[in-house]
Structures are given as structure tokens and as C-alpha cells.
Amino acid sequence: MSGLGKLYGVGVGPGAPDLLTLRAVRVLQEADVLALPRSSDFGASMAYRILEPVVGKQRDKERLLLTFPMSKDPDRVRPYVDAAVEKIGDRLSRGLTVAFATEGDPSLFSTFVYVRREALRRFPGLEVEVVPGVTSVTAVPAVSGLALADGQERIAILPATYGVDDLTDVLQRFDTVVLMKIGSEMPKVTEALTRAGLLDRAVFVSKATMPEQRIVRDLRAAQGERGDCFAMVVVTRGERSGLLVGEVEASPPGGFDKAVTEPEAP
């Protein structure tokens, strides 16, 4: 199909605007349309909140808000993906470039994966470019002082919102486990970590790199947490550390990280 515009999937990072890449900034500034996902028809776009301080409001640029509900039901999600691709396709058919801004990275648990697949199906010959972004998988270790892997260590990344029934088995087979999108699974997570004897090797982080960033190093104090898509738990066994086999890095003291924990309300 000739005359089509180009579709970009742009990762805007974990939350801090200055973690956008130079390429992401350039693409977002030059695109004709910003496609901005949000979780409800009445909500704001977190991706736009992240990019706006860097890219600017650019009032002459179209901001296309697209709703994608937080649901695991394909029958509920599919109509929203179809509607989003319909709207994006209308712009592409007019030769406009569309930059779909997504939190984190477009290839990791991102709605852009579905949008890209459907857009390529509907528009043969469509040019799509992915601009990678800093993910929470690396942002959380950065703010919490953890090391994800060194040499021999193996990493597992799980979306906790889809259940943690196999977590005990995963904890036995991997050296570092990253549990993304904690949701309401925190009690089950702490139970599994307790059974595995790894509760003291886990850190809870919410909204890493954002002003609201919160770190809890003692998961006993996070039992009642109801996380969201910006909440993660990282578990590091520290038993195989590359060249320094047997030298386990000491865990930080338990409790809340006072330097980055939200201040208590007056």
C-alpha cells in the first residue's frame, strides 16, 4: 500500500523524563501524531506525563488518546486494540507519521506489541520502527542498589498480575527473579518467598525514578501493599556471582529506604 505514513513505537522509559533517549526525543518531536495510551476514557496518559516535560506541549501536533483497559480478558481488550488501530490507520493512510508512546520499552509487556501486529496485518507494506526505552527491569535495580546478574546468574521476568502459582519453582531455578506489575498479588508473593527462605533477599519498589518513588527493603512491611503496573519485586539469591563465586553481597538493612520513601502525610 503506497502513500502510507510511518508508525513508531517509542519507549519513554520508567518515569523520569530525563531517561528518554535522544532518539526517542527526536522521533516524538518530529512525528505528526502522538498516539498516547491510557487505561480509561477519563484518565490521563502516563506516557504523555513522562514525555511532555522534555518534548514540550507542541500545540500544533495532534495528541491521539487511545484507551486500553487493564484487563487479562482477550475479549475485553480486543475491541480497544481494533479501535486504536483504526484511528492510527486513518492517520497513516493520510501519509502522517504516528509515534505510539509507551511506558518502558515497546517490546516488553507493552500494548504496542498488539497494535504493531494488527497494524501490519491491516496495512501490508507499512514501515514500523521501534525506539527502545529504559525499562523498569533495569530502573528498579538502579534505584535500589541491586545487581540483576553477574556472569553465571540467570534471570526470570514474570508478570505477577497473571498469577504466581509457579513462583516457588521459578525461585528454585533462577538466581534473580523480577516480578512486574504486582497488582493484588503481594500476599501470595510474600508467602512464596517465605516458603523459599528468600523473603530477606527481596525488595519492593513502586514508581522507580518518579517523584513518588518508594522502596521497601523488608517485605514484611509491605504485606498490605496493593501495587500497580509500576510496582515490582526483585529477588536476588546471590549464590552464583560470576568470578566472585561464593562472595555474596550483603543485603541492605531491613525496613523502608528513608532516602526515597514517600514522606508521611502530616
Coordinates of C-alpha atoms in Angstrom, one line a residue:
M1 CA 0.0 0.0 0.0
S2 CA 1.6 3.2 -1.2
G3 CA 1.4 6.6 0.5
L4 CA 1.4 5.3 4.0
G5 CA 3.0 7.2 6.8
K6 CA 5.4 5.5 9.2
L7 CA 4.5 4.0 12.6
Y8 CA 6.9 4.3 15.5
G9 CA 6.7 2.5 18.8
V10 CA 8.6 4.8 21.2
G11 CA 9.7 3.7 24.7
V12 CA 9.6 6.7 27.1
G13 CA 11.2 4.9 30.0
P14 CA 10.2 4.1 33.5
G15 CA 9.1 7.6 34.7
A16 CA 11.8 10.1 34.9
P17 CA 11.6 12.4 31.8
D18 CA 15.4 12.7 31.6
L19 CA 15.7 9.0 31.0
L20 CA 14.2 9.3 27.5
T21 CA 16.8 8.5 24.8
L22 CA 17.9 11.1 22.4
R23 CA 16.4 9.1 19.6
A24 CA 13.0 9.0 21.4
V25 CA 13.0 12.7 21.8
R26 CA 13.8 13.3 18.2
V27 CA 11.1 11.0 16.9
L28 CA 8.5 12.4 19.3
Q29 CA 9.3 15.9 18.3
E30 CA 9.2 15.2 14.5
A31 CA 6.2 12.9 14.4
D32 CA 2.9 14.3 13.0
V33 CA 0.8 12.5 15.6
L34 CA 1.5 11.3 19.2
A35 CA -0.6 8.2 20.0
L36 CA -1.0 8.2 23.7
P37 CA -2.3 5.1 25.6
R38 CA -4.3 5.4 28.8
S39 CA -6.2 2.9 30.9
S40 CA -9.6 4.5 30.8
D41 CA -11.6 7.0 28.7
F42 CA -11.5 9.5 31.5
G43 CA -7.9 9.0 32.6
A44 CA -4.7 10.8 31.6
S45 CA -1.8 9.2 29.7
M46 CA 1.1 8.3 31.9
A47 CA 3.3 8.1 28.8
Y48 CA 2.4 11.7 28.0
R49 CA 3.1 12.8 31.5
I50 CA 6.6 11.3 31.2
L51 CA 7.5 12.8 27.8
E52 CA 5.8 16.2 27.9
P53 CA 8.5 18.0 30.1
V54 CA 11.1 17.0 27.5
V55 CA 9.2 17.2 24.2
G56 CA 7.0 20.2 25.1
K57 CA 3.3 20.6 24.5
Q58 CA 3.7 21.3 20.8
R59 CA 0.2 22.6 20.4
D60 CA 0.2 22.2 16.6
K61 CA 0.8 18.4 17.0
E62 CA -2.2 16.0 17.3
R63 CA -2.4 14.1 20.5
L64 CA -4.4 11.0 19.9
L65 CA -5.6 9.5 23.2
L66 CA -6.2 5.7 23.0
T67 CA -7.9 3.7 25.7
F68 CA -6.6 0.2 26.6
P69 CA -8.3 -1.2 29.8
M70 CA -6.2 -3.0 32.4
S71 CA -7.7 -6.4 31.8
K72 CA -6.4 -10.0 31.2
D73 CA -9.6 -10.9 29.2
P74 CA -8.8 -11.0 25.5
D75 CA -12.5 -10.5 24.6
R76 CA -12.4 -7.2 26.5
V77 CA -9.1 -6.0 25.2
R78 CA -9.5 -6.9 21.5
P79 CA -12.2 -4.2 20.7
Y80 CA -9.9 -1.5 22.1
V81 CA -6.9 -2.7 20.1
D82 CA -9.1 -2.7 17.0
A83 CA -10.4 0.8 17.7
A84 CA -6.9 2.1 18.3
V85 CA -5.5 0.6 15.1
E86 CA -8.5 2.0 13.2
K87 CA -7.7 5.5 14.4
I88 CA -3.9 5.2 13.9
G89 CA -4.6 3.7 10.4
D90 CA -6.7 6.7 9.5
R91 CA -3.6 9.0 10.1
L92 CA -1.2 6.6 8.4
S93 CA -3.4 6.5 5.3
R94 CA -3.1 10.2 5.0
G95 CA 0.7 9.9 4.9
L96 CA 1.2 11.1 8.5
T97 CA 3.9 9.7 10.8
V98 CA 2.5 8.3 14.1
A99 CA 4.6 7.9 17.2
F100 CA 3.0 5.5 19.7
A101 CA 4.5 6.4 23.1
T102 CA 4.7 3.6 25.6
E103 CA 6.0 3.4 29.2
G104 CA 9.2 1.5 29.5
D105 CA 10.1 -0.3 26.3
P106 CA 7.7 -1.1 23.4
S107 CA 8.7 -4.8 23.3
L108 CA 8.3 -5.7 26.9
F109 CA 4.7 -6.1 28.2
S110 CA 3.6 -3.2 26.1
T111 CA 0.3 -2.6 24.3
F112 CA 2.3 -1.6 21.3
V113 CA 3.0 -5.3 20.7
Y114 CA -0.7 -5.8 19.8
V115 CA -1.0 -2.6 17.9
R116 CA 2.0 -3.3 15.8
R117 CA 0.9 -6.8 15.0
E118 CA -2.6 -5.7 13.9
A119 CA -1.4 -2.7 12.0
L120 CA 1.0 -4.8 9.9
R121 CA -1.9 -7.2 9.2
R122 CA -4.2 -4.5 8.0
F123 CA -1.6 -2.4 6.1
P124 CA 0.8 -4.5 4.1
G125 CA 4.0 -2.7 3.4
L126 CA 3.7 -0.5 6.5
E127 CA 7.0 0.7 7.8
V128 CA 7.3 0.3 11.6
E129 CA 10.3 1.3 13.7
V130 CA 10.7 0.5 17.4
V131 CA 12.6 3.0 19.5
P132 CA 13.7 1.1 22.7
G133 CA 13.4 2.7 26.1
V134 CA 14.8 2.2 29.6
T135 CA 12.7 -0.4 31.3
S136 CA 11.7 -0.8 34.9
V137 CA 13.6 -4.1 34.9
T138 CA 16.8 -2.0 34.9
A139 CA 15.5 1.1 36.5
V140 CA 14.5 -0.7 39.7
P141 CA 17.9 -2.2 40.3
A142 CA 19.5 1.2 39.6
V143 CA 17.5 3.0 42.3
S144 CA 17.6 0.1 44.8
G145 CA 21.3 -0.7 44.5
L146 CA 20.7 -4.3 43.3
A147 CA 22.7 -6.2 40.7
L148 CA 20.5 -8.2 38.4
A149 CA 23.2 -10.6 37.2
D150 CA 26.9 -11.1 37.1
G151 CA 28.5 -13.7 34.9
Q152 CA 26.7 -17.0 35.7
E153 CA 23.4 -15.8 37.1
R154 CA 20.1 -16.5 35.3
I155 CA 17.2 -14.1 35.3
A156 CA 13.4 -14.7 35.1
I157 CA 10.9 -11.9 34.4
L158 CA 7.3 -12.6 35.4
P159 CA 4.1 -10.5 35.2
A160 CA 2.7 -11.1 38.7
T161 CA -0.8 -10.0 37.8
Y162 CA -1.2 -13.2 35.8
G163 CA -0.7 -15.3 39.0
V164 CA 2.3 -16.5 41.0
D165 CA 1.3 -20.2 41.4
D166 CA 4.6 -21.3 39.9
L167 CA 6.7 -18.8 41.7
T168 CA 8.2 -21.3 44.1
D169 CA 9.5 -23.4 41.2
V170 CA 10.8 -20.3 39.4
L171 CA 12.7 -19.2 42.5
Q172 CA 14.5 -22.5 42.7
R173 CA 15.6 -22.4 39.0
F174 CA 16.7 -18.8 38.7
D175 CA 19.2 -16.7 40.5
T176 CA 17.3 -13.4 40.1
V177 CA 13.5 -13.1 39.7
V178 CA 11.8 -9.9 38.6
L179 CA 8.1 -9.8 39.4
M180 CA 6.5 -7.0 37.4
K181 CA 3.0 -5.5 37.7
I182 CA 2.4 -6.7 41.3
G183 CA -1.2 -5.7 41.5
S184 CA -3.0 -7.5 44.3
E185 CA -0.6 -10.5 44.4
M186 CA 1.6 -9.2 47.2
P187 CA 0.3 -11.6 49.9
K188 CA 0.9 -14.6 47.6
V189 CA 4.4 -13.3 46.7
T190 CA 5.5 -12.9 50.3
E191 CA 4.1 -16.3 51.2
A192 CA 6.1 -18.0 48.4
L193 CA 9.2 -16.1 49.3
T194 CA 8.8 -17.1 52.9
R195 CA 8.5 -20.8 52.0
A196 CA 11.6 -20.5 49.8
G197 CA 13.6 -18.7 52.6
L198 CA 14.1 -15.7 50.3
L199 CA 12.0 -13.1 52.0
D200 CA 15.1 -11.2 53.1
R201 CA 16.5 -11.3 49.6
A202 CA 13.6 -9.4 48.1
V203 CA 13.0 -5.6 47.6
F204 CA 9.7 -3.9 46.7
V205 CA 9.9 -0.9 44.5
S206 CA 7.0 1.3 43.4
K207 CA 7.2 4.0 40.7
A208 CA 11.0 3.8 40.3
T209 CA 12.6 7.1 39.1
M210 CA 9.4 9.1 39.6
P211 CA 8.9 11.7 42.3
E212 CA 6.6 9.2 44.1
Q213 CA 9.3 6.5 44.1
R214 CA 9.0 4.2 47.1
I215 CA 11.4 1.4 48.2
V216 CA 10.6 -1.2 50.9
R217 CA 13.5 -3.5 51.7
D218 CA 11.7 -5.5 54.3
L219 CA 8.7 -7.2 52.6
R220 CA 7.1 -7.9 56.0
A221 CA 6.4 -4.1 56.0
A222 CA 4.8 -4.4 52.5
Q223 CA 2.3 -7.2 53.2
G224 CA -0.6 -4.9 52.7
E225 CA 0.7 -3.2 49.6
R226 CA -1.6 -3.2 46.6
G227 CA 0.8 -2.5 43.8
D228 CA 0.0 -1.3 40.3
C229 CA 1.7 -1.6 36.9
F230 CA 4.6 0.5 38.3
A231 CA 5.2 -1.8 41.3
M232 CA 7.8 -4.6 41.3
V233 CA 9.5 -7.1 43.5
V234 CA 13.1 -8.2 42.7
V235 CA 14.5 -11.3 44.4
T236 CA 18.3 -12.0 44.2
R237 CA 19.7 -15.2 45.6
G238 CA 23.3 -14.0 45.2
E239 CA 24.7 -17.6 45.3
R240 CA 26.5 -17.5 41.9
S241 CA 28.2 -14.2 41.2
G242 CA 30.4 -14.7 38.2
L243 CA 34.1 -14.5 39.0
L244 CA 33.4 -13.9 42.7
V245 CA 31.6 -17.2 43.3
G246 CA 30.7 -17.6 47.0
E247 CA 31.1 -13.9 47.8
V248 CA 27.5 -12.8 48.5
E249 CA 26.8 -9.1 48.6
A250 CA 25.4 -8.1 51.9
S251 CA 21.7 -7.2 51.9
P252 CA 20.8 -3.6 52.8
P253 CA 19.3 -3.2 56.3
G254 CA 15.6 -4.1 56.6
G255 CA 12.8 -1.6 56.6
F256 CA 12.0 1.3 54.4
D257 CA 14.6 3.2 52.5
K258 CA 14.2 6.6 54.1
A259 CA 16.0 8.5 51.3
V260 CA 13.5 7.6 48.7
T261 CA 10.3 6.6 50.6
E262 CA 7.4 8.9 50.3
P263 CA 7.1 11.3 53.2
E264 CA 4.3 10.6 55.6
A265 CA 1.3 12.8 55.4
P266 CA 1.2 15.5 58.1

